[in-house]
């Protein structure tokens, strides 16, 4: 690898800025799908998710000289920027619909019977509504956990929380979602 080294966690660490542009393709290839999944999980439109992902990588390329490898892992730095891109997008749009799972029916297997597929889509719509009733922090933690496939430790570092606090947020959020989907009422 040119200017990069991969560590056990599959995290990329910059060794310097001399080969940043040469190594950017490598970073892009390694992180694109995780970043896109995260963006897609947070916005209601595939094209917007692509645009935000593109915006993120432009910011990453421009800001690589500010990254300090000894301070935080590259993926944590990258997803902090991703969170800022999402927040900027919603601030611009002046709306707070943070999660939309309209795209999830596209991911449902085509092998399912039509009745099963309708039931799955209805369940996903109910889940989407329940997730939207969670607080912003809970939505962000769940997005990083399930769309970004972050560990609790990575989420903690990204959001500047303790690892235990992240675990509690995930546990409580999932419990609240289960309660909501079983007919209970979600309290804010």
JSON list of C-alpha atoms in Angstrom, two decimals, residues 89-170:
[
{"chain": "A", "resi": 89, "resn": "UNK", "atom": "CA", "xyz": [-27.79, 18.65, 4.77]},
{"chain": "A", "resi": 90, "resn": "UNK", "atom": "CA", "xyz": [-30.69, 18.64, 7.23]},
{"chain": "A", "resi": 91, "resn": "UNK", "atom": "CA", "xyz": [-29.86, 22.12, 8.47]},
{"chain": "A", "resi": 92, "resn": "UNK", "atom": "CA", "xyz": [-30.04, 23.32, 4.86]},
{"chain": "A", "resi": 93, "resn": "UNK", "atom": "CA", "xyz": [-33.33, 21.54, 4.26]},
{"chain": "A", "resi": 94, "resn": "UNK", "atom": "CA", "xyz": [-34.70, 22.66, 7.64]},
{"chain": "A", "resi": 95, "resn": "UNK", "atom": "CA", "xyz": [-36.21, 19.29, 8.28]},
{"chain": "A", "resi": 96, "resn": "UNK", "atom": "CA", "xyz": [-35.52, 16.55, 10.76]},
{"chain": "A", "resi": 97, "resn": "UNK", "atom": "CA", "xyz": [-36.58, 13.34, 9.04]},
{"chain": "A", "resi": 98, "resn": "UNK", "atom": "CA", "xyz": [-33.42, 11.49, 9.95]},
{"chain": "A", "resi": 99, "resn": "UNK", "atom": "CA", "xyz": [-34.17, 7.95, 8.90]},
{"chain": "A", "resi": 100, "resn": "UNK", "atom": "CA", "xyz": [-36.10, 6.61, 6.00]},
{"chain": "A", "resi": 101, "resn": "UNK", "atom": "CA", "xyz": [-36.23, 2.99, 5.15]},
{"chain": "A", "resi": 102, "resn": "UNK", "atom": "CA", "xyz": [-38.12, 3.39, 1.88]},
{"chain": "A", "resi": 103, "resn": "UNK", "atom": "CA", "xyz": [-35.14, 1.80, 0.17]},
{"chain": "A", "resi": 104, "resn": "UNK", "atom": "CA", "xyz": [-35.21, -1.32, 2.30]},
{"chain": "A", "resi": 105, "resn": "UNK", "atom": "CA", "xyz": [-37.94, -3.00, 0.23]},
{"chain": "A", "resi": 106, "resn": "UNK", "atom": "CA", "xyz": [-35.43, -2.88, -2.66]},
{"chain": "A", "resi": 107, "resn": "UNK", "atom": "CA", "xyz": [-33.09, -4.98, -0.51]},
{"chain": "A", "resi": 108, "resn": "UNK", "atom": "CA", "xyz": [-35.73, -7.58, 0.30]},
{"chain": "A", "resi": 109, "resn": "UNK", "atom": "CA", "xyz": [-35.15, -10.83, -1.56]},
{"chain": "A", "resi": 110, "resn": "UNK", "atom": "CA", "xyz": [-37.07, -11.18, -4.81]},
{"chain": "A", "resi": 111, "resn": "UNK", "atom": "CA", "xyz": [-37.61, -14.83, -3.93]},
{"chain": "A", "resi": 112, "resn": "UNK", "atom": "CA", "xyz": [-40.28, -13.98, -1.35]},
{"chain": "A", "resi": 113, "resn": "UNK", "atom": "CA", "xyz": [-43.91, -14.64, -2.14]},
{"chain": "A", "resi": 114, "resn": "UNK", "atom": "CA", "xyz": [-45.88, -11.45, -2.90]},
{"chain": "A", "resi": 115, "resn": "UNK", "atom": "CA", "xyz": [-47.88, -11.69, 0.35]},
{"chain": "A", "resi": 116, "resn": "UNK", "atom": "CA", "xyz": [-44.68, -12.15, 2.37]},
{"chain": "A", "resi": 117, "resn": "UNK", "atom": "CA", "xyz": [-43.08, -9.21, 0.62]},
{"chain": "A", "resi": 118, "resn": "UNK", "atom": "CA", "xyz": [-46.07, -6.95, 1.38]},
{"chain": "A", "resi": 119, "resn": "UNK", "atom": "CA", "xyz": [-45.90, -7.97, 5.04]},
{"chain": "A", "resi": 120, "resn": "UNK", "atom": "CA", "xyz": [-42.15, -7.29, 5.12]},
{"chain": "A", "resi": 121, "resn": "UNK", "atom": "CA", "xyz": [-42.67, -3.86, 3.55]},
{"chain": "A", "resi": 122, "resn": "UNK", "atom": "CA", "xyz": [-45.41, -3.02, 6.08]},
{"chain": "A", "resi": 123, "resn": "UNK", "atom": "CA", "xyz": [-43.15, -4.11, 8.93]},
{"chain": "A", "resi": 124, "resn": "UNK", "atom": "CA", "xyz": [-40.32, -1.95, 7.56]},
{"chain": "A", "resi": 125, "resn": "UNK", "atom": "CA", "xyz": [-42.66, 1.03, 7.31]},
{"chain": "A", "resi": 126, "resn": "UNK", "atom": "CA", "xyz": [-43.74, 0.53, 10.92]},
{"chain": "A", "resi": 127, "resn": "UNK", "atom": "CA", "xyz": [-40.10, 0.21, 11.99]},
{"chain": "A", "resi": 128, "resn": "UNK", "atom": "CA", "xyz": [-39.23, 3.40, 10.09]},
{"chain": "A", "resi": 129, "resn": "UNK", "atom": "CA", "xyz": [-41.98, 5.32, 11.89]},
{"chain": "A", "resi": 130, "resn": "UNK", "atom": "CA", "xyz": [-40.83, 3.97, 15.25]},
{"chain": "A", "resi": 131, "resn": "UNK", "atom": "CA", "xyz": [-37.20, 4.89, 14.54]},
{"chain": "A", "resi": 132, "resn": "UNK", "atom": "CA", "xyz": [-38.23, 8.42, 13.58]},
{"chain": "A", "resi": 133, "resn": "UNK", "atom": "CA", "xyz": [-39.80, 8.81, 17.02]},
{"chain": "A", "resi": 134, "resn": "UNK", "atom": "CA", "xyz": [-36.47, 8.09, 18.71]},
{"chain": "A", "resi": 135, "resn": "UNK", "atom": "CA", "xyz": [-34.21, 11.01, 19.60]},
{"chain": "A", "resi": 136, "resn": "UNK", "atom": "CA", "xyz": [-31.56, 12.21, 17.17]},
{"chain": "A", "resi": 137, "resn": "UNK", "atom": "CA", "xyz": [-28.71, 10.74, 19.23]},
{"chain": "A", "resi": 138, "resn": "UNK", "atom": "CA", "xyz": [-30.40, 7.33, 19.35]},
{"chain": "A", "resi": 139, "resn": "UNK", "atom": "CA", "xyz": [-30.98, 7.44, 15.59]},
{"chain": "A", "resi": 140, "resn": "UNK", "atom": "CA", "xyz": [-27.33, 8.33, 14.96]},
{"chain": "A", "resi": 141, "resn": "UNK", "atom": "CA", "xyz": [-26.08, 5.51, 17.21]},
{"chain": "A", "resi": 142, "resn": "UNK", "atom": "CA", "xyz": [-28.35, 2.98, 15.46]},
{"chain": "A", "resi": 143, "resn": "UNK", "atom": "CA", "xyz": [-27.29, 4.28, 12.03]},
{"chain": "A", "resi": 144, "resn": "UNK", "atom": "CA", "xyz": [-23.61, 3.87, 12.89]},
{"chain": "A", "resi": 145, "resn": "UNK", "atom": "CA", "xyz": [-24.23, 0.43, 14.42]},
{"chain": "A", "resi": 146, "resn": "UNK", "atom": "CA", "xyz": [-26.40, -1.11, 11.73]},
{"chain": "A", "resi": 147, "resn": "UNK", "atom": "CA", "xyz": [-25.74, 0.89, 8.55]},
{"chain": "A", "resi": 148, "resn": "UNK", "atom": "CA", "xyz": [-22.13, 1.83, 9.27]},
{"chain": "A", "resi": 149, "resn": "UNK", "atom": "CA", "xyz": [-21.43, -1.54, 10.93]},
{"chain": "A", "resi": 150, "resn": "UNK", "atom": "CA", "xyz": [-19.41, 0.15, 13.64]},
{"chain": "A", "resi": 151, "resn": "UNK", "atom": "CA", "xyz": [-18.46, -1.53, 16.89]},
{"chain": "A", "resi": 152, "resn": "UNK", "atom": "CA", "xyz": [-19.60, 0.10, 20.13]},
{"chain": "A", "resi": 153, "resn": "UNK", "atom": "CA", "xyz": [-16.05, 1.34, 20.67]},
{"chain": "A", "resi": 154, "resn": "UNK", "atom": "CA", "xyz": [-15.97, 3.00, 17.24]},
{"chain": "A", "resi": 155, "resn": "UNK", "atom": "CA", "xyz": [-19.36, 4.60, 17.86]},
{"chain": "A", "resi": 156, "resn": "UNK", "atom": "CA", "xyz": [-18.17, 5.86, 21.23]},
{"chain": "A", "resi": 157, "resn": "UNK", "atom": "CA", "xyz": [-15.13, 7.48, 19.69]},
{"chain": "A", "resi": 158, "resn": "UNK", "atom": "CA", "xyz": [-17.11, 8.94, 16.80]},
{"chain": "A", "resi": 159, "resn": "UNK", "atom": "CA", "xyz": [-19.81, 10.45, 19.00]},
{"chain": "A", "resi": 160, "resn": "UNK", "atom": "CA", "xyz": [-17.56, 11.25, 21.96]},
{"chain": "A", "resi": 161, "resn": "UNK", "atom": "CA", "xyz": [-19.47, 9.00, 24.36]},
{"chain": "A", "resi": 162, "resn": "UNK", "atom": "CA", "xyz": [-18.30, 6.22, 26.63]},
{"chain": "A", "resi": 163, "resn": "UNK", "atom": "CA", "xyz": [-18.45, 2.71, 25.24]},
{"chain": "A", "resi": 164, "resn": "UNK", "atom": "CA", "xyz": [-20.81, 1.69, 28.05]},
{"chain": "A", "resi": 165, "resn": "UNK", "atom": "CA", "xyz": [-23.10, 4.62, 27.28]},
{"chain": "A", "resi": 166, "resn": "UNK", "atom": "CA", "xyz": [-23.27, 3.52, 23.63]},
{"chain": "A", "resi": 167, "resn": "UNK", "atom": "CA", "xyz": [-24.25, 0.01, 24.72]},
{"chain": "A", "resi": 168, "resn": "UNK", "atom": "CA", "xyz": [-26.99, 1.41, 26.95]},
{"chain": "A", "resi": 169, "resn": "UNK", "atom": "CA", "xyz": [-28.31, 3.64, 24.15]},
{"chain": "A", "resi": 170, "resn": "UNK", "atom": "CA", "xyz": [-28.42, 0.69, 21.75]}
]
